[in-house]
Every structure is written in structure tokens, then in C-alpha cells.
Short mmCIF file of C-alpha atoms and ligand atoms in Angstrom, two decimals:
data_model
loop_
_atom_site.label_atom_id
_atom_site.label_comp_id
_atom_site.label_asym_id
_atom_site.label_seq_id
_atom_site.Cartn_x
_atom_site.Cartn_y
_atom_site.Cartn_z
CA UNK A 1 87.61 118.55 131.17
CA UNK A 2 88.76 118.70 127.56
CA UNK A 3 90.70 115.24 126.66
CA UNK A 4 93.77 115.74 123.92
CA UNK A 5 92.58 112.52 122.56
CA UNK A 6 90.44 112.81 119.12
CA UNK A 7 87.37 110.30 118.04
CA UNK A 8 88.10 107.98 114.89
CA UNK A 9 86.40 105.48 113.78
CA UNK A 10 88.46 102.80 112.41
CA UNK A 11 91.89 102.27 111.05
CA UNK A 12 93.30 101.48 107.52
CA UNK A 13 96.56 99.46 107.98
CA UNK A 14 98.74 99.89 104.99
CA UNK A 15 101.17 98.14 103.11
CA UNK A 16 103.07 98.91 100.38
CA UNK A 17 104.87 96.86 98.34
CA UNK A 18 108.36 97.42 97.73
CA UNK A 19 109.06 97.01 93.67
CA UNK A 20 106.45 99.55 93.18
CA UNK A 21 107.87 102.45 95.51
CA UNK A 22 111.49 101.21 94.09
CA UNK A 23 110.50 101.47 89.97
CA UNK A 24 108.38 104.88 90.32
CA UNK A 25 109.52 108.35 89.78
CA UNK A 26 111.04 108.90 93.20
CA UNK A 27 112.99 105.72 93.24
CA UNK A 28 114.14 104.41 96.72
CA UNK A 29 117.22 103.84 98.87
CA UNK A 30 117.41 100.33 101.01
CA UNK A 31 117.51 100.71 104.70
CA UNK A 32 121.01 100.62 106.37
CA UNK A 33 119.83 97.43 107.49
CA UNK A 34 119.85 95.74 104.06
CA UNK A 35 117.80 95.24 101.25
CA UNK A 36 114.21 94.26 102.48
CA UNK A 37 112.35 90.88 102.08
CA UNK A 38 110.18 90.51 98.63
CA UNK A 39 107.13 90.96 101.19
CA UNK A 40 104.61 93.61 101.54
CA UNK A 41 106.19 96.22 103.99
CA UNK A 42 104.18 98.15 106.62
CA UNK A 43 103.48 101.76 105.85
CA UNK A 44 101.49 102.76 108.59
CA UNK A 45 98.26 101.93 110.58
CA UNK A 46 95.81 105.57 110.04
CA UNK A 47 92.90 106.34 112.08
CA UNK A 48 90.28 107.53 109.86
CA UNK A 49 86.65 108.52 109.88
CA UNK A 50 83.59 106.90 108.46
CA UNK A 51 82.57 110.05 106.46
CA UNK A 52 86.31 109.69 104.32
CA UNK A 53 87.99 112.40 106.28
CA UNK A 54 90.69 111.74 109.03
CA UNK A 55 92.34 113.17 112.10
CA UNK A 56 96.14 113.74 111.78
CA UNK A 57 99.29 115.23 114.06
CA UNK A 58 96.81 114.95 116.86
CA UNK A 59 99.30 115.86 119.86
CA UNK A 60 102.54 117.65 119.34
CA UNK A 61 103.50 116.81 122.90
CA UNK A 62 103.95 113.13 121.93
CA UNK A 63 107.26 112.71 120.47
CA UNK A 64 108.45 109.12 118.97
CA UNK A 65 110.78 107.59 121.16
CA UNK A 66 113.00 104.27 120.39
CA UNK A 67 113.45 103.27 123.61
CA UNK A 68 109.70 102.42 123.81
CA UNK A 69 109.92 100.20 121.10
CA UNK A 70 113.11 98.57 121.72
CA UNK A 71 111.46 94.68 122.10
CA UNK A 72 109.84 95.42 119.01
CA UNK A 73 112.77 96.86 117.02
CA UNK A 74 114.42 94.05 114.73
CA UNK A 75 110.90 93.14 113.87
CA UNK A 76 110.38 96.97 113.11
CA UNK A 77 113.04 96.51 111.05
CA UNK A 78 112.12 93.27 108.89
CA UNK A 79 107.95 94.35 108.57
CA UNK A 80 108.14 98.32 108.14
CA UNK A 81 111.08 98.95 106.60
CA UNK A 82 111.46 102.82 105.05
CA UNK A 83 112.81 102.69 101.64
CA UNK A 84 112.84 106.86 101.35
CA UNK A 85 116.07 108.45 100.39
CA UNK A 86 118.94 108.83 101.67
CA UNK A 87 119.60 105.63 103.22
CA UNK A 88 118.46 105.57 106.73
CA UNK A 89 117.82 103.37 109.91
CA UNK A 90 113.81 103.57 109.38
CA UNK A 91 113.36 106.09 112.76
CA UNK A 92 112.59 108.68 110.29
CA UNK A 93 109.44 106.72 109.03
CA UNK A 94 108.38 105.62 112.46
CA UNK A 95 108.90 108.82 114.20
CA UNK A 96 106.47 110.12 110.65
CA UNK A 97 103.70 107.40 111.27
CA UNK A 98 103.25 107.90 114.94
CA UNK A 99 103.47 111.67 115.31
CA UNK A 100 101.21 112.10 111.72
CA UNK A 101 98.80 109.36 112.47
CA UNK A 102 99.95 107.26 115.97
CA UNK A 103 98.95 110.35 118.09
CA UNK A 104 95.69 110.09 116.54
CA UNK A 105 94.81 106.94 118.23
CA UNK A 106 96.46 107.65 121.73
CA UNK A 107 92.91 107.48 123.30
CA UNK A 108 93.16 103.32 122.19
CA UNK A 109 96.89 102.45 121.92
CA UNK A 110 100.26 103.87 123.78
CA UNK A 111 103.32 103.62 121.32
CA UNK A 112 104.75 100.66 121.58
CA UNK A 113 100.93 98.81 121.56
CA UNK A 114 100.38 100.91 118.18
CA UNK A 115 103.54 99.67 116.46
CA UNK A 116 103.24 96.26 118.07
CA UNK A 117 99.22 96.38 116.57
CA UNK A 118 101.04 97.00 112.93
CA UNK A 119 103.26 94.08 113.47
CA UNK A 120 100.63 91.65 114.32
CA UNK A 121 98.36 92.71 111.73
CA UNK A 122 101.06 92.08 109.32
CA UNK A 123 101.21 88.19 110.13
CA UNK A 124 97.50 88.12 110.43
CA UNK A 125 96.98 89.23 106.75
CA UNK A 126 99.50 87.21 105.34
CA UNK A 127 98.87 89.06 102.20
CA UNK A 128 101.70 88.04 99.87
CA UNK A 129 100.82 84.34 100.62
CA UNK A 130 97.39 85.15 99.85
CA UNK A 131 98.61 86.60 96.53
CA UNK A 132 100.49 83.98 95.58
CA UNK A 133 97.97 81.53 96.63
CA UNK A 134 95.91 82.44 93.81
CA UNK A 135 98.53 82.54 91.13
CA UNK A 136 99.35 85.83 91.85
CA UNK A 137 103.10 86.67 91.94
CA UNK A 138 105.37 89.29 92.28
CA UNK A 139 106.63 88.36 88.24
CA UNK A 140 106.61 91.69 86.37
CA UNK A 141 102.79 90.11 84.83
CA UNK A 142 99.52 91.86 84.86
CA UNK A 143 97.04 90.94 86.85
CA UNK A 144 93.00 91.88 87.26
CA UNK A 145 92.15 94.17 89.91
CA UNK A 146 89.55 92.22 90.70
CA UNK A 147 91.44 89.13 90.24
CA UNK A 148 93.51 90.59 93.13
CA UNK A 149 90.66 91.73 94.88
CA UNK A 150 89.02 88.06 95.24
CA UNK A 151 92.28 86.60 96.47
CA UNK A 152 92.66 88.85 99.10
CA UNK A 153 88.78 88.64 100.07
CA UNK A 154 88.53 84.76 100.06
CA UNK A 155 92.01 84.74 102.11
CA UNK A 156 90.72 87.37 104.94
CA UNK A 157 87.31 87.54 104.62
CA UNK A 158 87.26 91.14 103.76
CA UNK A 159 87.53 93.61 100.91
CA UNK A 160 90.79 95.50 100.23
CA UNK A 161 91.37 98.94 98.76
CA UNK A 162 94.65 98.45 95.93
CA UNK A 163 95.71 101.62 95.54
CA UNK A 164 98.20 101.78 92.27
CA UNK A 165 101.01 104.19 91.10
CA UNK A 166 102.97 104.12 87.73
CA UNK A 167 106.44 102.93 86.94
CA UNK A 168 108.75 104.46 84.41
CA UNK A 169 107.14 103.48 81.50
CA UNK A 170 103.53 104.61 82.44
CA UNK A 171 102.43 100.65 83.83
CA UNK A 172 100.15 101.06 86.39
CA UNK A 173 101.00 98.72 89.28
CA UNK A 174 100.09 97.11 92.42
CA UNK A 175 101.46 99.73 95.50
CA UNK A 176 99.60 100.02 98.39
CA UNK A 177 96.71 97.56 100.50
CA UNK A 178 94.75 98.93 102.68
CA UNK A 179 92.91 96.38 105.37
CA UNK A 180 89.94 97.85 107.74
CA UNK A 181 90.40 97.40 111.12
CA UNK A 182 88.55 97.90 114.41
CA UNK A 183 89.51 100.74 116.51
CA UNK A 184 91.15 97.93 118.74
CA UNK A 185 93.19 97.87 115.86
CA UNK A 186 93.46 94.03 116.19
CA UNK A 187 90.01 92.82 113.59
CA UNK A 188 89.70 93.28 110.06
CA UNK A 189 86.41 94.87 109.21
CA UNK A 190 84.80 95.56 106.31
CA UNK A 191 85.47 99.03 105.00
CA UNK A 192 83.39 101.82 105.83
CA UNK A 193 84.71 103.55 102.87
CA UNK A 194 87.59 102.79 100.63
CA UNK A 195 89.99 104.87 99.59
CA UNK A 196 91.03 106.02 96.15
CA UNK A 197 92.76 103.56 94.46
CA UNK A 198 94.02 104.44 90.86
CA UNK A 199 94.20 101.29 89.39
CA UNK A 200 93.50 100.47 86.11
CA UNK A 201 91.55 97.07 85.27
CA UNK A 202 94.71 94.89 84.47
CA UNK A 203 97.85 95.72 86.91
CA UNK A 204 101.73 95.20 86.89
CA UNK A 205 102.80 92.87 90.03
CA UNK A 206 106.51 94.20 89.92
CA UNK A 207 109.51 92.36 90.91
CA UNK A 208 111.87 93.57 93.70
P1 5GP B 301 98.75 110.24 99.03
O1 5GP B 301 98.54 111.65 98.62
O2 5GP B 301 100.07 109.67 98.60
O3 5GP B 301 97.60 109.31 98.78
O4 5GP B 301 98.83 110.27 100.62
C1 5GP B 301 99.80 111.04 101.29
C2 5GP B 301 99.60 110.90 102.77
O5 5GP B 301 98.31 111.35 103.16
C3 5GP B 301 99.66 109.47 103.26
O6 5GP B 301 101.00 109.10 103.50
C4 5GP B 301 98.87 109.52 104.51
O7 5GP B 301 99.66 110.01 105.57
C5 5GP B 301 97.80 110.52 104.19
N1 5GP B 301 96.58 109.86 103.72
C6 5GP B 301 96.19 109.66 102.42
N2 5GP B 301 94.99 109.04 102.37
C7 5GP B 301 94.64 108.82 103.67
C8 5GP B 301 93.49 108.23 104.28
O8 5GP B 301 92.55 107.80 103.62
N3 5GP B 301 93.50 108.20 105.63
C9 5GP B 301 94.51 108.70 106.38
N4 5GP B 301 94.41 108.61 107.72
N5 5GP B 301 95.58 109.28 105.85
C10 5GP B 301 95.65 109.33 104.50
P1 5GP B 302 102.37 109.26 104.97
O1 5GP B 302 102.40 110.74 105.16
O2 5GP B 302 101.85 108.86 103.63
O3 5GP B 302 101.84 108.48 106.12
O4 5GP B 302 103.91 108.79 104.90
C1 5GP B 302 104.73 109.19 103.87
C2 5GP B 302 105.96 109.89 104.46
O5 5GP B 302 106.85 108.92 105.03
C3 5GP B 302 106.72 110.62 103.40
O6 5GP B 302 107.13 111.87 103.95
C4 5GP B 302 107.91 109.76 103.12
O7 5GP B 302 109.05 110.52 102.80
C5 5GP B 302 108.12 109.02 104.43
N1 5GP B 302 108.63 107.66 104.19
C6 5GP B 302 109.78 107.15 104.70
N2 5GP B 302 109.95 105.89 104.29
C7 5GP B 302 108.90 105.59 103.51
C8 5GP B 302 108.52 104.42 102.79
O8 5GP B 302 109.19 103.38 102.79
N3 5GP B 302 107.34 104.47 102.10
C9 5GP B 302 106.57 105.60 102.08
N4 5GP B 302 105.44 105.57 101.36
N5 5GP B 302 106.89 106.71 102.73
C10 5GP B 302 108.05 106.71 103.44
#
């Protein structure tokens, strides 16, 4: 019997941070919900393989669906905000993580355990406490890489990947963590392989 589900071998969980998608060349709209906490937002929790590759849009059949998520929704809301234009409820984003990457991991998680995995990994890391911890603020300052790279270690145990994109005037900036995690999807691991990260040595930590 041939199973639907496909192999992976561990997750990156993802977080972006919200003055950097907001100051870049696409700009951003606020959910209808309001304008999100200064916090790391989730962006999505992405199977991925060892060798750098990854599985995506594993099953077609499996459609998002709100009402599976409906104990989890005003937390939803507050940790993985969208902040794509036009303004929007976030069901676009969801519905775009699970179908892209969610139905990736189906053999380990149903829906609602796969958002509810992003949640709690979100309080687990703590990152922006960890950050700031260290002297590291969201204050429109630049910061080492590996500055920010120690702080996050020494907080979790475990290395991040900072990936960085570029604000209007060229600055590269702090934009996206990614965390390893078990294919539980509820330990941080360390990374089998990080991804690219386009940093430069000293980063902007943008306000939002
Ligand atoms: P970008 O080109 O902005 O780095 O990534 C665009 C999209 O490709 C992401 O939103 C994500 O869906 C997917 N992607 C990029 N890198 C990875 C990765 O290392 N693993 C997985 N699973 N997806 C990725
Ligand atoms: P990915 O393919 O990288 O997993 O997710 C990126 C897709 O999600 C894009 O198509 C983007 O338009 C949509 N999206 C909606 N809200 C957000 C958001 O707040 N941040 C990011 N990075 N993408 C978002």
C-alpha cells in the first residue's frame, strides 16, 4: 500500500520579525485584527530534509479548514499574524503554511496539532526576551550576527539560522529565525543544516 504521507526529517520553525517585513520593498498591511505585538511573529513550521532539500504541497486533498482550529484561533491571531497586503484576517497565511508545508508533515501532526505545535514553540523560544536579554533590542541599532547568534544559543541551547533582508536604504536587517526541531515538532535540535541567511556581519534590529 502506497501511504500519501512523505518522509522529512526535521522541521525549521520560523519567525519573522515584523519591522523588517514592514520597512522592505514590499511593505505590509496590519491584520484586520490590529496592529501586531513588537514580538517575533510565526511564519510557519517547514518540514525539511537533512540533505537541504524539502517536501512541499504534499496532499492536495487536505484543504485548511478554520473550524479545526477554532480553540486555537485568538492565539493564531496574536503569534502568527500575516502582515501581506491587502489587509486580511490571517486565513490566507494559514490556509498557505498548511497546504505548502502542513501537508508535508500529516504522517506526524493533524491540523490543529501542527498549528497548536507552532504556538507552543513560540513560548518555548521566547526569542525576543532572549534578545533583549543580551542587550539586544528592537532600537533601529546594529548589532553582530554573531552577537545575535550567542544570545539566542546561550538562551535555547541551540544554534539559529538569521536570515536578513534589506530596508529602503540598503541596511541589512534582522528578518527571519529559524529554530530546529524534532519531527515531533515539540524539541529544539541542533541544525542538520542551516539555511541561507544573507546577513551581513553587523545588522539593523528595526523598530515596529
Ligand atoms: P525565500 O525565497 O523567501 O527564502 O523563500 C520562499 C519560500 O520558500 C518560503 O516562504 C518557504 O515556503 C520556502 N522555503 C525557503 N527556504 C526553505 C527551506 O529551507 N525549507 C522549506 N521547507 N521551505 C523553504
Ligand atoms: P512561504 O511560501 O515562504 O512559506 O510563505 C510566504 C507566502 O505567505 C507568501 O505568498 C506571502 O504572500 C504569504 N504571507 C501572508 N502573510 C505573510 C506574512 O506575514 N509574512 C510572510 N513572509 N508571508 C506572508
Amino acid at each position: 500500500v502506497l501511504s500519501v504521507a512523505q518522509d522529512f526529517d526535521f522541521f525549521y520553525f520560523v519567525v519573522q520579525w515584523p519591522g523588517a517585513y514592514c520597512d522592505s520593498r514590499h511593505s505590509c498591511c496590519y491584520p484586520k485584527t490590529g496592529k501586531p505585538a513588537a514580538d517575533f511573529g510565526i511564519h510557519g513550521l517547514w518540514p525539511n530534509y537533512k540533505t537541504g532539500g524539502w517536501p512541499q504541497n504534499c496532499n492536495p486533498d487536505s484543504t485548511f479548514d478554520e473550524l479545526r482550529v477554532s480553540d486555537l484561533m485568538s492565539n493564531l491571531q496574536r503569534e502568527w499574524p500575516t502582515l501581506s497586503c491587502p489587509s486580511n484576517d490571517g486565513v490566507h497565511f494559514w490556509t498557505h503554511e498548511w497546504e505548502k508545508h502542513g501537508t508535508c508533515a500529516e504522517s506526524e501532526l493533524d491540523q490543529h496539532d501542527y498549528f497548536e505545535a507552532g504556538l507552543k514553540l513560540k513560548q518555548k523560544a521566547n526569542l525576543l526576551h532572549a534578545l533583549t536579554n543580551a542587550g539586544i533590542k528592537p532600537d533601529d541599532k546594529f548589532y553582530e550576527i554573531k552577537d545575535i547568534e550567542r544570545a539566542i544559543k546561550e538562551a535555547i541551547g541551540f544554534a539559529p539560522g538569521i536570515e536578513c533582508n534589506k530596508d529602503s536604504s540598503h541596511n541589512s536587517q534582522l528578518y527571519q529565525i529559524y529554530l530546529c526541531v524534532d519531527t515531533s515538532a515539540s524539541n529544539f535540535i541542533n541544525c542538520p543544516v542551516m539555511p541561507h541567511g544573507r546577513c551581513d556581519s553587523r545588522v539593523q534590529f528595526p523598530k515596529f
